[in-house]
Structures are given as structure tokens and as C-alpha cells.
PDB file of C-alpha atoms in Angstrom:
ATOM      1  CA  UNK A   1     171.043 251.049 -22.151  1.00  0.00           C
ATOM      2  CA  UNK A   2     173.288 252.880 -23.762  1.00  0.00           C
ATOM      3  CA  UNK A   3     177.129 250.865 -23.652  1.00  0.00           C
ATOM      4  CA  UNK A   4     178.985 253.906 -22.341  1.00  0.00           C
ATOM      5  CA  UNK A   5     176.680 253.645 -18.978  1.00  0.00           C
ATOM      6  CA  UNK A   6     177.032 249.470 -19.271  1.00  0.00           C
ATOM      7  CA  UNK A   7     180.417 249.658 -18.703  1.00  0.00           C
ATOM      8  CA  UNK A   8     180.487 252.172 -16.369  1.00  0.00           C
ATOM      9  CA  UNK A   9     178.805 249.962 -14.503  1.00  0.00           C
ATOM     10  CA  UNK A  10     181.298 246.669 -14.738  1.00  0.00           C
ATOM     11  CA  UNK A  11     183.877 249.114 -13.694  1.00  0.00           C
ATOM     12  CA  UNK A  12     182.079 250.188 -10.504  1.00  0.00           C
ATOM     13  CA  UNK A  13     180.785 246.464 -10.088  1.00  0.00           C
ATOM     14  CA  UNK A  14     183.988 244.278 -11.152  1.00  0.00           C
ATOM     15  CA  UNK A  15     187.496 244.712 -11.099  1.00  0.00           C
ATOM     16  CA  UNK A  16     189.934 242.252 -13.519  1.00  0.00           C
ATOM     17  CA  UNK A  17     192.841 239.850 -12.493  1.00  0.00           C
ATOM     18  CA  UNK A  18     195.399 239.819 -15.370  1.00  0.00           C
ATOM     19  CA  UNK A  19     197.082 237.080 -13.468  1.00  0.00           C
ATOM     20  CA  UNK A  20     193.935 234.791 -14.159  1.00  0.00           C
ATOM     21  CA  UNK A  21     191.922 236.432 -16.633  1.00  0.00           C
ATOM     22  CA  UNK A  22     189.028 236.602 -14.160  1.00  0.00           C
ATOM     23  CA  UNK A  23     186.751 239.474 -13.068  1.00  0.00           C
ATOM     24  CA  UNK A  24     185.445 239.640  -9.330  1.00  0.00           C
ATOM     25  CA  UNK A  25     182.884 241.594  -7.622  1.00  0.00           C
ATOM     26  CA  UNK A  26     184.316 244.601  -5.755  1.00  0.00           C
ATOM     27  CA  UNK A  27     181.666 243.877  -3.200  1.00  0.00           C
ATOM     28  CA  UNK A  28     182.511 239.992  -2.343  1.00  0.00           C
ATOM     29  CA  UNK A  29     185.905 239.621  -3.931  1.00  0.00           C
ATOM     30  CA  UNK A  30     184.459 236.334  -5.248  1.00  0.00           C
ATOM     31  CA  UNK A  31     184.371 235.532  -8.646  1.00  0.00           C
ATOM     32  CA  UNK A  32     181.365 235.801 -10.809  1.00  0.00           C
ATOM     33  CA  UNK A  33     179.541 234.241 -13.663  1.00  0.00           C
ATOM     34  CA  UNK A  34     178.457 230.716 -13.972  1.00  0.00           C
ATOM     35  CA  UNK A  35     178.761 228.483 -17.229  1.00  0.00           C
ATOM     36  CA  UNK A  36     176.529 228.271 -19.559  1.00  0.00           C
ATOM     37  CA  UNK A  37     175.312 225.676 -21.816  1.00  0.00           C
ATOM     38  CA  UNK A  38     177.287 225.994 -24.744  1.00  0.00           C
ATOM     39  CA  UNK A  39     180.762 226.547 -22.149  1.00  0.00           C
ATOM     40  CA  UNK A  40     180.659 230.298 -21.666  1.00  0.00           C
ATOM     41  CA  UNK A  41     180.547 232.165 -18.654  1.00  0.00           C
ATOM     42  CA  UNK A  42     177.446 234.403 -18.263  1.00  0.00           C
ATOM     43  CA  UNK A  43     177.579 237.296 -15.805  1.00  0.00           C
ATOM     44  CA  UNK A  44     174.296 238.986 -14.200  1.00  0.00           C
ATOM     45  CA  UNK A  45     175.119 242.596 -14.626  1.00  0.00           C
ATOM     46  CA  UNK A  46     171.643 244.310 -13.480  1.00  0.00           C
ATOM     47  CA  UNK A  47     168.162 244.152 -14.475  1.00  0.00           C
ATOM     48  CA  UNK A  48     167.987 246.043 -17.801  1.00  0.00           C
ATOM     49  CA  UNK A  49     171.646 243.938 -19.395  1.00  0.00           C
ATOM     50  CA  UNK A  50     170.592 240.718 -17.554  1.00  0.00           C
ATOM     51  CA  UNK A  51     173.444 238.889 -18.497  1.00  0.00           C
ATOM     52  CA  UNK A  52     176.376 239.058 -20.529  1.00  0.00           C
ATOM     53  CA  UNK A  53     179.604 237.066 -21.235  1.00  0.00           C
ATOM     54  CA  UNK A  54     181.977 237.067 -18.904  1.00  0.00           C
ATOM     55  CA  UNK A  55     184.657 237.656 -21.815  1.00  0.00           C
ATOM     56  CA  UNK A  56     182.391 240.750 -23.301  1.00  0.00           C
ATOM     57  CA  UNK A  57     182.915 242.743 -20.131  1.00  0.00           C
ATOM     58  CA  UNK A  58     186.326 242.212 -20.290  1.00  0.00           C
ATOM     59  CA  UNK A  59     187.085 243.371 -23.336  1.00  0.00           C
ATOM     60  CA  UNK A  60     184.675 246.376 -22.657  1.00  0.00           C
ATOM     61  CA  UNK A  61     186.332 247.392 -19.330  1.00  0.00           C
ATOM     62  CA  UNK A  62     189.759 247.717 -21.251  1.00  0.00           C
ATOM     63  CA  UNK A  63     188.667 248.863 -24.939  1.00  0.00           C
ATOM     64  CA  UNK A  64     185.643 251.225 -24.149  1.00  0.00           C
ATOM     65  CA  UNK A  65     183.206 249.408 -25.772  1.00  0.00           C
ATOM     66  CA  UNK A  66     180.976 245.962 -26.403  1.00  0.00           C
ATOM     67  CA  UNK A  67     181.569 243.961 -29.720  1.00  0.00           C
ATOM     68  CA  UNK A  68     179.015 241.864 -31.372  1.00  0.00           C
ATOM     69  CA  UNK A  69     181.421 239.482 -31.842  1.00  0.00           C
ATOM     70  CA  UNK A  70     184.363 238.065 -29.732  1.00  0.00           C
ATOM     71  CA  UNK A  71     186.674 235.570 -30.329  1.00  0.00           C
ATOM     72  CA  UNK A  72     189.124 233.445 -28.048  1.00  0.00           C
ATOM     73  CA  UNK A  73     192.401 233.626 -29.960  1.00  0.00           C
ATOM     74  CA  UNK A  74     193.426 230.223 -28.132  1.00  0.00           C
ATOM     75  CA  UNK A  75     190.140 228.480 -28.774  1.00  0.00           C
ATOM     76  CA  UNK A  76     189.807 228.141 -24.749  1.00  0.00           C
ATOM     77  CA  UNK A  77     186.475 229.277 -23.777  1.00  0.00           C
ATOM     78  CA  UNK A  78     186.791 229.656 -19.965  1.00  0.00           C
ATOM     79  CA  UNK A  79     190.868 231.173 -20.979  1.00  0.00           C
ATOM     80  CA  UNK A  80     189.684 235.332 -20.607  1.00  0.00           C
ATOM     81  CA  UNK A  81     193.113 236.686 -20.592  1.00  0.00           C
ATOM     82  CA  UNK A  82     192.783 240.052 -22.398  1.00  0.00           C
ATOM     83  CA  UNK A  83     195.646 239.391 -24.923  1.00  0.00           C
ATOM     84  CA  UNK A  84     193.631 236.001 -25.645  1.00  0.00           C
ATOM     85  CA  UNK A  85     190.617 237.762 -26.673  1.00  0.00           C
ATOM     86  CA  UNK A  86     189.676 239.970 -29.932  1.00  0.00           C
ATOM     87  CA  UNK A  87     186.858 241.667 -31.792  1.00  0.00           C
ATOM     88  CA  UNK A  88     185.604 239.583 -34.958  1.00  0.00           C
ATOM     89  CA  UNK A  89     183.453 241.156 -37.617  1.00  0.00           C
ATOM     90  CA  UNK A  90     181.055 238.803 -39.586  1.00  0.00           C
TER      91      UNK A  90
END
């Protein structure tokens, strides 16, 4: 899938709370994503992404695209504020 339609469809799925740094589902209101082993929060987007990091579709939702490579400026895995995270390169 192309990342243009991917987030395209976290817009029309999810919306952000910059209060929090959490996305919900437009649908439920809840919050989604459960942790993953190594502290992350995974997010089931649909059956061709599967699942992606909660903090990927963030940053994709407000800079137009999906980074390799994302980094937590404060270290804080579960902290997804959007001035807390940044695009690394390798």
C-alpha cells in the first residue's frame, strides 16, 4: 500500500489528542493500540498494514508521511506527544 492511501486511512480511522499524545478511534472514541513486547504501542490499522506503531501514525497524520525510523526525543516510549517525537536516519 502505497503511504499516501495509509494515512489517509488513520485520518478517516483516528483522530489525535495533543493534550495526551494519544490517538482514538473516531468510531468508539476509545483509545487504541496495545503494548507490545519491547514497550511500544502497536495499532491494527487494516488487513494489508496489520499493525503499526502507535507513534508512526502520529507522526504520519501531521507530517504526510511514514519514517523508517522514529525516535522519542524524551526517551519515554508510551510519551507520543508530537513535539516529543522525530524522524532519525541510520
Amino acid at each position: 500500500m502505497e503511504q499516501g492511501n495509509a494515512i489517509q486511512i488513520f485520518i478517516k480511522k483516528y483522530f489525535y489528542d495533543s493534550n495526551d499524545g494519544d490517538i482514538y478511534e473516531y468510531k468508539t472514541g476509545k483509545s487504541v493500540g496495545s503494548q507490545d513486547t519491547k514497550g511500544y504501542y502497536r495499532v491494527y490499522v487494516n488487513k494489508e498494514i496489520k499493525y503499526l506503531g502507535k507513534h508512526k501514525i502520529i507522526f504520519a497524520m501531521h507530517h504526510g508521511y511514514i519514517p523508517e525510523v522514529i525516535d522519542h526525543k524524551d526517551r519515554d516510549k508510551n510519551n507520543n506527544k508530537i513535539i516529543l517525537i522525530q524522524c532519525c536516519y541510520i
